[in-house]
Amino acid sequence: MTRLHSSEARVLIVEDEFLLALQLEDILEDGGHVVAATLPDSRSLAKLSEAPDIALVDLNLRDGLTGPDVARQLSERYGIPVIYVTANPAQIGDPAATAVGVVQKPFTREAILGAIEFGLHHEGAHRPAGLEAVRSAA
């Protein structure tokens, strides 16, 4: 497949649905990125040994609605950009400080790769199609 973007990133996937996680892995690897790890729940975050460059975070994980907390922990611990990948963006609540947007499920390859590129280089960049702004719960 043709690579759409030029920046290689170490991407963390936080997703409990096995087939969706595999689909994200394929999209990322085809796009020239490296999957740092795939975590299915909040407890798995403790096993993360290296800081990724960016994270794709679902909200409803194997242990419940813990994705928003995982995103905040990633933001606080590593200061990395967070992209929520969810069908229910209203469940985000207070977004992580480093959240750059939401890709709604079902997603496309272009939406995921565009979101990664924007998350890594969003200074002065135009928000790509498929990446919505994060709205605060306020």
GROMACS .gro file of N, CA and C in nm:
model
  414
    1MET      N    1   0.082  -0.119   0.000
    1MET     CA    2   0.000   0.000   0.000
    1MET      C    3   0.087   0.125   0.000
    2THR      N    4   0.032   0.231  -0.054
    2THR     CA    5   0.103   0.357  -0.058
    2THR      C    6   0.095   0.425   0.078
    3ARG      N    7   0.205   0.479   0.120
    3ARG     CA    8   0.210   0.550   0.246
    3ARG      C    9   0.153   0.690   0.229
    4LEU      N   10   0.059   0.729   0.314
    4LEU     CA   11  -0.003   0.860   0.304
    4LEU      C   12   0.076   0.968   0.376
    5HIS      N   13   0.149   0.933   0.478
    5HIS     CA   14   0.216   1.032   0.561
    5HIS      C   15   0.362   0.994   0.581
    6SER      N   16   0.443   1.094   0.613
    6SER     CA   17   0.587   1.072   0.615
    6SER      C   18   0.645   1.050   0.754
    7SER      N   19   0.572   1.078   0.860
    7SER     CA   20   0.628   1.071   0.994
    7SER      C   21   0.604   0.933   1.056
    8GLU      N   22   0.710   0.866   1.092
    8GLU     CA   23   0.695   0.739   1.164
    8GLU      C   24   0.676   0.770   1.311
    9ALA      N   25   0.576   0.711   1.371
    9ALA     CA   26   0.549   0.733   1.513
    9ALA      C   27   0.529   0.600   1.583
   10ARG      N   28   0.561   0.599   1.713
   10ARG     CA   29   0.530   0.484   1.798
   10ARG      C   30   0.392   0.511   1.858
   11VAL      N   31   0.295   0.430   1.815
   11VAL     CA   32   0.155   0.455   1.850
   11VAL      C   33   0.106   0.351   1.951
   12LEU      N   34   0.044   0.399   2.057
   12LEU     CA   35  -0.020   0.312   2.155
   12LEU      C   36  -0.168   0.300   2.118
   13ILE      N   37  -0.217   0.177   2.113
   13ILE     CA   38  -0.359   0.151   2.088
   13ILE      C   39  -0.422   0.105   2.218
   14VAL      N   40  -0.527   0.174   2.261
   14VAL     CA   41  -0.602   0.133   2.380
   14VAL      C   42  -0.741   0.095   2.330
   15GLU      N   43  -0.761  -0.034   2.310
   15GLU     CA   44  -0.883  -0.087   2.248
   15GLU      C   45  -0.903  -0.231   2.294
   16ASP      N   46  -1.023  -0.263   2.342
   16ASP     CA   47  -1.048  -0.399   2.392
   16ASP      C   48  -1.108  -0.492   2.287
   17GLU      N   49  -1.163  -0.438   2.179
   17GLU     CA   50  -1.219  -0.524   2.075
   17GLU      C   51  -1.107  -0.572   1.984
   18PHE      N   52  -1.080  -0.701   1.990
   18PHE     CA   53  -0.965  -0.761   1.922
   18PHE      C   54  -0.960  -0.727   1.774
   19LEU      N   55  -1.071  -0.742   1.703
   19LEU     CA   56  -1.070  -0.717   1.558
   19LEU      C   57  -1.046  -0.570   1.525
   20LEU      N   58  -1.101  -0.480   1.606
   20LEU     CA   59  -1.074  -0.337   1.584
   20LEU      C   60  -0.928  -0.304   1.612
   21ALA      N   61  -0.872  -0.364   1.716
   21ALA     CA   62  -0.731  -0.342   1.747
   21ALA      C   63  -0.643  -0.390   1.632
   22LEU      N   64  -0.676  -0.507   1.576
   22LEU     CA   65  -0.600  -0.559   1.461
   22LEU      C   66  -0.613  -0.467   1.340
   23GLN      N   67  -0.734  -0.417   1.316
   23GLN     CA   68  -0.755  -0.325   1.205
   23GLN      C   69  -0.671  -0.198   1.224
   24LEU      N   70  -0.669  -0.144   1.345
   24LEU     CA   71  -0.587  -0.026   1.372
   24LEU      C   72  -0.439  -0.056   1.352
   25GLU      N   73  -0.394  -0.172   1.400
   25GLU     CA   74  -0.254  -0.211   1.381
   25GLU      C   75  -0.219  -0.215   1.233
   26ASP      N   76  -0.304  -0.277   1.152
   26ASP     CA   77  -0.278  -0.286   1.008
   26ASP      C   78  -0.271  -0.148   0.944
   27ILE      N   79  -0.366  -0.061   0.978
   27ILE     CA   80  -0.367   0.074   0.923
   27ILE      C   81  -0.239   0.148   0.960
   28LEU      N   82  -0.202   0.140   1.086
   28LEU     CA   83  -0.083   0.212   1.133
   28LEU      C   84   0.045   0.160   1.068
   29GLU      N   85   0.060   0.028   1.065
   29GLU     CA   86   0.181  -0.030   1.005
   29GLU      C   87   0.188  -0.003   0.856
   30ASP      N   88   0.074  -0.012   0.785
   30ASP     CA   89   0.071   0.022   0.642
   30ASP      C   90   0.104   0.169   0.621
   31GLY      N   91   0.072   0.252   0.720
   31GLY     CA   92   0.101   0.395   0.712
   31GLY      C   93   0.242   0.431   0.754
   32GLY      N   94   0.323   0.330   0.787
   32GLY     CA   95   0.463   0.355   0.822
   32GLY      C   96   0.488   0.379   0.969
   33HIS      N   97   0.391   0.351   1.053
   33HIS     CA   98   0.407   0.371   1.197
   33HIS      C   99   0.437   0.239   1.267
   34VAL      N  100   0.478   0.248   1.391
   34VAL     CA  101   0.509   0.132   1.473
   34VAL      C  102   0.407   0.126   1.586
   35VAL      N  103   0.349   0.010   1.610
   35VAL     CA  104   0.256  -0.007   1.722
   35VAL      C  105   0.340  -0.035   1.846
   36ALA      N  106   0.338   0.059   1.939
   36ALA     CA  107   0.417   0.046   2.062
   36ALA      C  108   0.360  -0.064   2.152
   37ALA      N  109   0.228  -0.070   2.160
   37ALA     CA  110   0.158  -0.171   2.240
   37ALA      C  111   0.009  -0.158   2.213
   38THR      N  112  -0.064  -0.263   2.248
   38THR     CA  113  -0.210  -0.261   2.243
   38THR      C  114  -0.259  -0.301   2.381
   39LEU      N  115  -0.338  -0.212   2.443
   39LEU     CA  116  -0.387  -0.235   2.578
   39LEU      C  117  -0.538  -0.251   2.575
   40PRO      N  118  -0.593  -0.358   2.639
   40PRO     CA  119  -0.738  -0.379   2.637
   40PRO      C  120  -0.812  -0.319   2.756
   41ASP      N  121  -0.739  -0.272   2.859
   41ASP     CA  122  -0.805  -0.221   2.979
   41ASP      C  123  -0.711  -0.128   3.056
   42SER      N  124  -0.764  -0.064   3.158
   42SER     CA  125  -0.684   0.034   3.232
   42SER      C  126  -0.571  -0.031   3.312
   43ARG      N  127  -0.591  -0.151   3.360
   43ARG     CA  128  -0.485  -0.219   3.438
   43ARG      C  129  -0.360  -0.245   3.354
   44SER      N  130  -0.378  -0.264   3.224
   44SER     CA  131  -0.265  -0.293   3.136
   44SER      C  132  -0.171  -0.174   3.120
   45LEU      N  133  -0.218  -0.055   3.155
   45LEU     CA  134  -0.134   0.064   3.143
   45LEU      C  135  -0.007   0.052   3.228
   46ALA      N  136  -0.016  -0.020   3.339
   46ALA     CA  137   0.100  -0.039   3.427
   46ALA      C  138   0.211  -0.118   3.357
   47LYS      N  139   0.176  -0.196   3.256
   47LYS     CA  140   0.274  -0.278   3.184
   47LYS      C  141   0.347  -0.201   3.075
   48LEU      N  142   0.304  -0.078   3.048
   48LEU     CA  143   0.367   0.001   2.943
   48LEU      C  144   0.507   0.041   2.989
   49SER      N  145   0.608  -0.005   2.916
   49SER     CA  146   0.746   0.018   2.959
   49SER      C  147   0.812   0.140   2.897
   50GLU      N  148   0.766   0.181   2.779
   50GLU     CA  149   0.824   0.297   2.711
   50GLU      C  150   0.715   0.393   2.670
   51ALA      N  151   0.748   0.520   2.671
   51ALA     CA  152   0.651   0.621   2.630
   51ALA      C  153   0.629   0.614   2.479
   52PRO      N  154   0.503   0.604   2.437
   52PRO     CA  155   0.474   0.612   2.294
   52PRO      C  156   0.480   0.759   2.250
   53ASP      N  157   0.470   0.783   2.120
   53ASP     CA  158   0.467   0.919   2.068
   53ASP      C  159   0.326   0.976   2.069
   54ILE      N  160   0.227   0.888   2.059
   54ILE     CA  161   0.087   0.929   2.047
   54ILE      C  162   0.000   0.809   2.083
   55ALA      N  163  -0.125   0.834   2.124
   55ALA     CA  164  -0.213   0.723   2.163
   55ALA      C  165  -0.350   0.737   2.099
   56LEU      N  166  -0.405   0.621   2.058
   56LEU     CA  167  -0.543   0.609   2.012
   56LEU      C  168  -0.618   0.540   2.124
   57VAL      N  169  -0.720   0.607   2.180
   57VAL     CA  170  -0.785   0.556   2.301
   57VAL      C  171  -0.935   0.542   2.282
   58ASP      N  172  -0.985   0.419   2.299
   58ASP     CA  173  -1.129   0.394   2.303
   58ASP      C  174  -1.177   0.429   2.444
   59LEU      N  175  -1.305   0.449   2.461
   59LEU     CA  176  -1.359   0.487   2.591
   59LEU      C  177  -1.404   0.367   2.673
   60ASN      N  178  -1.482   0.280   2.612
   60ASN     CA  179  -1.534   0.163   2.683
   60ASN      C  180  -1.439   0.046   2.661
   61LEU      N  181  -1.367   0.012   2.766
   61LEU     CA  182  -1.267  -0.094   2.759
   61LEU      C  183  -1.317  -0.219   2.830
   62ARG      N  184  -1.233  -0.319   2.836
   62ARG     CA  185  -1.271  -0.446   2.898
   62ARG      C  186  -1.316  -0.427   3.042
   63ASP      N  187  -1.263  -0.327   3.112
   63ASP     CA  188  -1.300  -0.304   3.251
   63ASP      C  189  -1.398  -0.187   3.267
   64GLY      N  190  -1.474  -0.155   3.163
   64GLY     CA  191  -1.577  -0.053   3.172
   64GLY      C  192  -1.537   0.078   3.105
   65LEU      N  193  -1.601   0.186   3.146
   65LEU     CA  194  -1.576   0.318   3.090
   65LEU      C  195  -1.450   0.378   3.154
   66THR      N  196  -1.337   0.317   3.122
   66THR     CA  197  -1.209   0.358   3.182
   66THR      C  198  -1.118   0.430   3.083
   67GLY      N  199  -1.155   0.434   2.955
   67GLY     CA  200  -1.072   0.500   2.855
   67GLY      C  201  -1.044   0.647   2.885
   68PRO      N  202  -1.143   0.725   2.931
   68PRO     CA  203  -1.114   0.864   2.963
   68PRO      C  204  -1.005   0.879   3.070
   69ASP      N  205  -1.009   0.793   3.171
   69ASP     CA  206  -0.906   0.798   3.275
   69ASP      C  207  -0.770   0.756   3.220
   70VAL      N  208  -0.767   0.653   3.135
   70VAL     CA  209  -0.642   0.611   3.071
   70VAL      C  210  -0.584   0.726   2.991
   71ALA      N  211  -0.668   0.796   2.916
   71ALA     CA  212  -0.621   0.909   2.835
   71ALA      C  213  -0.560   1.017   2.924
   72ARG      N  214  -0.626   1.048   3.035
   72ARG     CA  215  -0.572   1.151   3.127
   72ARG      C  216  -0.438   1.105   3.187
   73GLN      N  217  -0.428   0.977   3.222
   73GLN     CA  218  -0.302   0.926   3.277
   73GLN      C  219  -0.190   0.934   3.174
   74LEU      N  220  -0.218   0.899   3.050
   74LEU     CA  221  -0.118   0.908   2.944
   74LEU      C  222  -0.073   1.053   2.924
   75SER      N  223  -0.169   1.143   2.929
   75SER     CA  224  -0.139   1.285   2.913
   75SER      C  225  -0.050   1.335   3.027
   76GLU      N  226  -0.086   1.300   3.150
   76GLU     CA  227  -0.010   1.345   3.267
   76GLU      C  228   0.128   1.281   3.275
   77ARG      N  229   0.134   1.151   3.249
   77ARG     CA  230   0.258   1.076   3.265
   77ARG      C  231   0.359   1.104   3.153
   78TYR      N  232   0.311   1.109   3.029
   78TYR     CA  233   0.401   1.120   2.915
   78TYR      C  234   0.387   1.249   2.835
   79GLY      N  235   0.279   1.323   2.854
   79GLY     CA  236   0.256   1.445   2.779
   79GLY      C  237   0.236   1.423   2.630
   80ILE      N  238   0.187   1.305   2.595
   80ILE     CA  239   0.171   1.271   2.453
   80ILE      C  240   0.032   1.311   2.402
   81PRO      N  241   0.021   1.334   2.271
   81PRO     CA  242  -0.112   1.362   2.214
   81PRO      C  243  -0.201   1.238   2.226
   82VAL      N  244  -0.329   1.263   2.254
   82VAL     CA  245  -0.428   1.158   2.268
   82VAL      C  246  -0.538   1.182   2.165
   83ILE      N  247  -0.573   1.077   2.093
   83ILE     CA  248  -0.684   1.080   1.999
   83ILE      C  249  -0.785   0.976   2.046
   84TYR      N  250  -0.906   1.022   2.073
   84TYR     CA  251  -1.011   0.930   2.113
   84TYR      C  252  -1.068   0.865   1.987
   85VAL      N  253  -1.087   0.733   1.993
   85VAL     CA  254  -1.149   0.658   1.883
   85VAL      C  255  -1.271   0.589   1.943
   86THR      N  256  -1.389   0.644   1.913
   86THR     CA  257  -1.509   0.598   1.982
   86THR      C  258  -1.635   0.627   1.902
   87ALA      N  259  -1.738   0.553   1.931
   87ALA     CA  260  -1.870   0.579   1.874
   87ALA      C  261  -1.950   0.670   1.967
   88ASN      N  262  -1.897   0.697   2.087
   88ASN     CA  263  -1.970   0.773   2.189
   88ASN      C  264  -1.887   0.888   2.245
   89PRO      N  265  -1.856   0.991   2.166
   89PRO     CA  266  -1.772   1.099   2.216
   89PRO      C  267  -1.830   1.174   2.335
   90ALA      N  268  -1.961   1.169   2.355
   90ALA     CA  269  -2.021   1.237   2.470
   90ALA      C  270  -1.975   1.175   2.603
   91GLN      N  271  -1.920   1.054   2.599
   91GLN     CA  272  -1.875   0.987   2.721
   91GLN      C  273  -1.733   1.028   2.763
   92ILE      N  274  -1.670   1.115   2.687
   92ILE     CA  275  -1.532   1.155   2.721
   92ILE      C  276  -1.528   1.228   2.855
   93GLY      N  277  -1.627   1.309   2.885
   93GLY     CA  278  -1.624   1.388   3.007
   93GLY      C  279  -1.521   1.498   2.993
   94ASP      N  280  -1.435   1.513   3.094
   94ASP     CA  281  -1.327   1.611   3.086
   94ASP      C  282  -1.213   1.548   3.006
   95PRO      N  283  -1.182   1.605   2.890
   95PRO     CA  284  -1.078   1.544   2.806
   95PRO      C  285  -0.939   1.558   2.865
   96ALA      N  286  -0.851   1.470   2.824
   96ALA     CA  287  -0.710   1.478   2.863
   96ALA      C  288  -0.655   1.612   2.815
   97ALA      N  289  -0.561   1.666   2.889
   97ALA     CA  290  -0.502   1.797   2.855
   97ALA      C  291  -0.439   1.797   2.716
   98THR      N  292  -0.388   1.682   2.672
   98THR     CA  293  -0.320   1.674   2.543
   98THR      C  294  -0.407   1.614   2.434
   99ALA      N  295  -0.539   1.603   2.458
   99ALA     CA  296  -0.631   1.547   2.358
   99ALA      C  297  -0.637   1.640   2.237
  100VAL      N  298  -0.624   1.581   2.118
  100VAL     CA  299  -0.626   1.661   1.996
  100VAL      C  300  -0.752   1.639   1.913
  101GLY      N  301  -0.830   1.536   1.945
  101GLY     CA  302  -0.952   1.515   1.869
  101GLY      C  303  -1.014   1.379   1.889
  102VAL      N  304  -1.123   1.359   1.814
  102VAL     CA  305  -1.201   1.236   1.820
  102VAL      C  306  -1.220   1.183   1.678
  103VAL      N  307  -1.190   1.056   1.660
  103VAL     CA  308  -1.225   0.986   1.536
  103VAL      C  309  -1.341   0.895   1.572
  104GLN      N  310  -1.453   0.916   1.504
  104GLN     CA  311  -1.572   0.836   1.534
  104GLN      C  312  -1.564   0.700   1.467
  105LYS      N  313  -1.612   0.598   1.540
  105LYS     CA  314  -1.627   0.465   1.483
  105LYS      C  315  -1.759   0.460   1.409
  106PRO      N  316  -1.771   0.395   1.299
  106PRO     CA  317  -1.663   0.326   1.228
  106PRO      C  318  -1.569   0.428   1.161
  107PHE      N  319  -1.442   0.396   1.159
  107PHE     CA  320  -1.341   0.488   1.107
  107PHE      C  321  -1.288   0.438   0.973
  108THR      N  322  -1.218   0.528   0.904
  108THR     CA  323  -1.151   0.492   0.779
  108THR      C  324  -1.001   0.498   0.800
  109ARG      N  325  -0.930   0.436   0.711
  109ARG     CA  326  -0.784   0.439   0.713
  109ARG      C  327  -0.735   0.584   0.707
  110GLU      N  328  -0.796   0.663   0.618
  110GLU     CA  329  -0.756   0.801   0.601
  110GLU      C  330  -0.780   0.883   0.727
  111ALA      N  331  -0.892   0.857   0.796
  111ALA     CA  332  -0.921   0.930   0.920
  111ALA      C  333  -0.817   0.900   1.027
  112ILE      N  334  -0.779   0.773   1.042
  112ILE     CA  335  -0.681   0.736   1.144
  112ILE      C  336  -0.544   0.796   1.111
  113LEU      N  337  -0.498   0.779   0.988
  113LEU     CA  338  -0.365   0.830   0.952
  113LEU      C  339  -0.362   0.983   0.952
  114GLY      N  340  -0.471   1.046   0.910
  114GLY     CA  341  -0.477   1.192   0.916
  114GLY      C  342  -0.475   1.242   1.059
  115ALA      N  343  -0.545   1.171   1.149
  115ALA     CA  344  -0.546   1.208   1.290
  115ALA      C  345  -0.408   1.194   1.352
  116ILE      N  346  -0.337   1.086   1.319
  116ILE     CA  347  -0.201   1.067   1.372
  116ILE      C  348  -0.111   1.181   1.325
  117GLU      N  349  -0.115   1.211   1.197
  117GLU     CA  350  -0.032   1.318   1.142
  117GLU      C  351  -0.064   1.451   1.209
  118PHE      N  352  -0.192   1.482   1.224
  118PHE     CA  353  -0.234   1.606   1.289
  118PHE      C  354  -0.188   1.607   1.435
  119GLY      N  355  -0.204   1.495   1.505
  119GLY     CA  356  -0.163   1.488   1.645
  119GLY      C  357  -0.016   1.512   1.665
  120LEU      N  358   0.064   1.468   1.571
  120LEU     CA  359   0.209   1.485   1.583
  120LEU      C  360   0.257   1.622   1.538
  121HIS      N  361   0.185   1.684   1.443
  121HIS     CA  362   0.232   1.809   1.382
  121HIS      C  363   0.121   1.911   1.371
  122HIS      N  364   0.037   1.925   1.474
  122HIS     CA  365  -0.081   2.010   1.459
  122HIS      C  366  -0.057   2.159   1.469
  123GLU      N  367   0.060   2.201   1.504
  123GLU     CA  368   0.088   2.344   1.508
  123GLU      C  369   0.073   2.402   1.368
  124GLY      N  370  -0.029   2.486   1.349
  124GLY     CA  371  -0.051   2.550   1.221
  124GLY      C  372  -0.113   2.461   1.115
  125ALA      N  373  -0.142   2.335   1.147
  125ALA     CA  374  -0.199   2.243   1.049
  125ALA      C  375  -0.351   2.254   1.049
  126HIS      N  376  -0.411   2.221   0.937
  126HIS     CA  377  -0.556   2.217   0.927
  126HIS      C  378  -0.606   2.082   0.978
  127ARG      N  379  -0.713   2.087   1.056
  127ARG     CA  380  -0.772   1.962   1.109
  127ARG      C  381  -0.821   1.878   0.992
  128PRO      N  382  -0.778   1.751   0.984
  128PRO     CA  383  -0.819   1.666   0.871
  128PRO      C  384  -0.964   1.622   0.883
  129ALA      N  385  -1.022   1.587   0.771
  129ALA     CA  386  -1.157   1.531   0.771
  129ALA      C  387  -1.154   1.403   0.854
  130GLY      N  388  -1.256   1.382   0.931
  130GLY     CA  389  -1.264   1.262   1.013
  130GLY      C  390  -1.211   1.279   1.154
  131LEU      N  391  -1.148   1.395   1.183
  131LEU     CA  392  -1.099   1.422   1.319
  131LEU      C  393  -1.177   1.541   1.375
  132GLU      N  394  -1.267   1.511   1.466
  132GLU     CA  395  -1.349   1.615   1.528
  132GLU      C  396  -1.275   1.676   1.647
  133ALA      N  397  -1.308   1.800   1.677
  133ALA     CA  398  -1.254   1.865   1.797
  133ALA      C  399  -1.314   1.797   1.919
  134VAL      N  400  -1.238   1.795   2.028
  134VAL     CA  401  -1.286   1.738   2.154
  134VAL      C  402  -1.366   1.846   2.224
  135ARG      N  403  -1.483   1.808   2.273
  135ARG     CA  404  -1.567   1.903   2.346
  135ARG      C  405  -1.562   1.871   2.494
  136SER      N  406  -1.544   1.973   2.573
  136SER     CA  407  -1.539   1.958   2.719
  136SER      C  408  -1.679   1.926   2.772
  137ALA      N  409  -1.683   1.860   2.887
  137ALA     CA  410  -1.810   1.823   2.948
  137ALA      C  411  -1.881   1.942   3.012
  138ALA      N  412  -1.815   2.054   3.021
  138ALA     CA  413  -1.870   2.172   3.090
  138ALA      C  414  -1.995   2.226   3.031
   0.00000   0.00000   0.00000
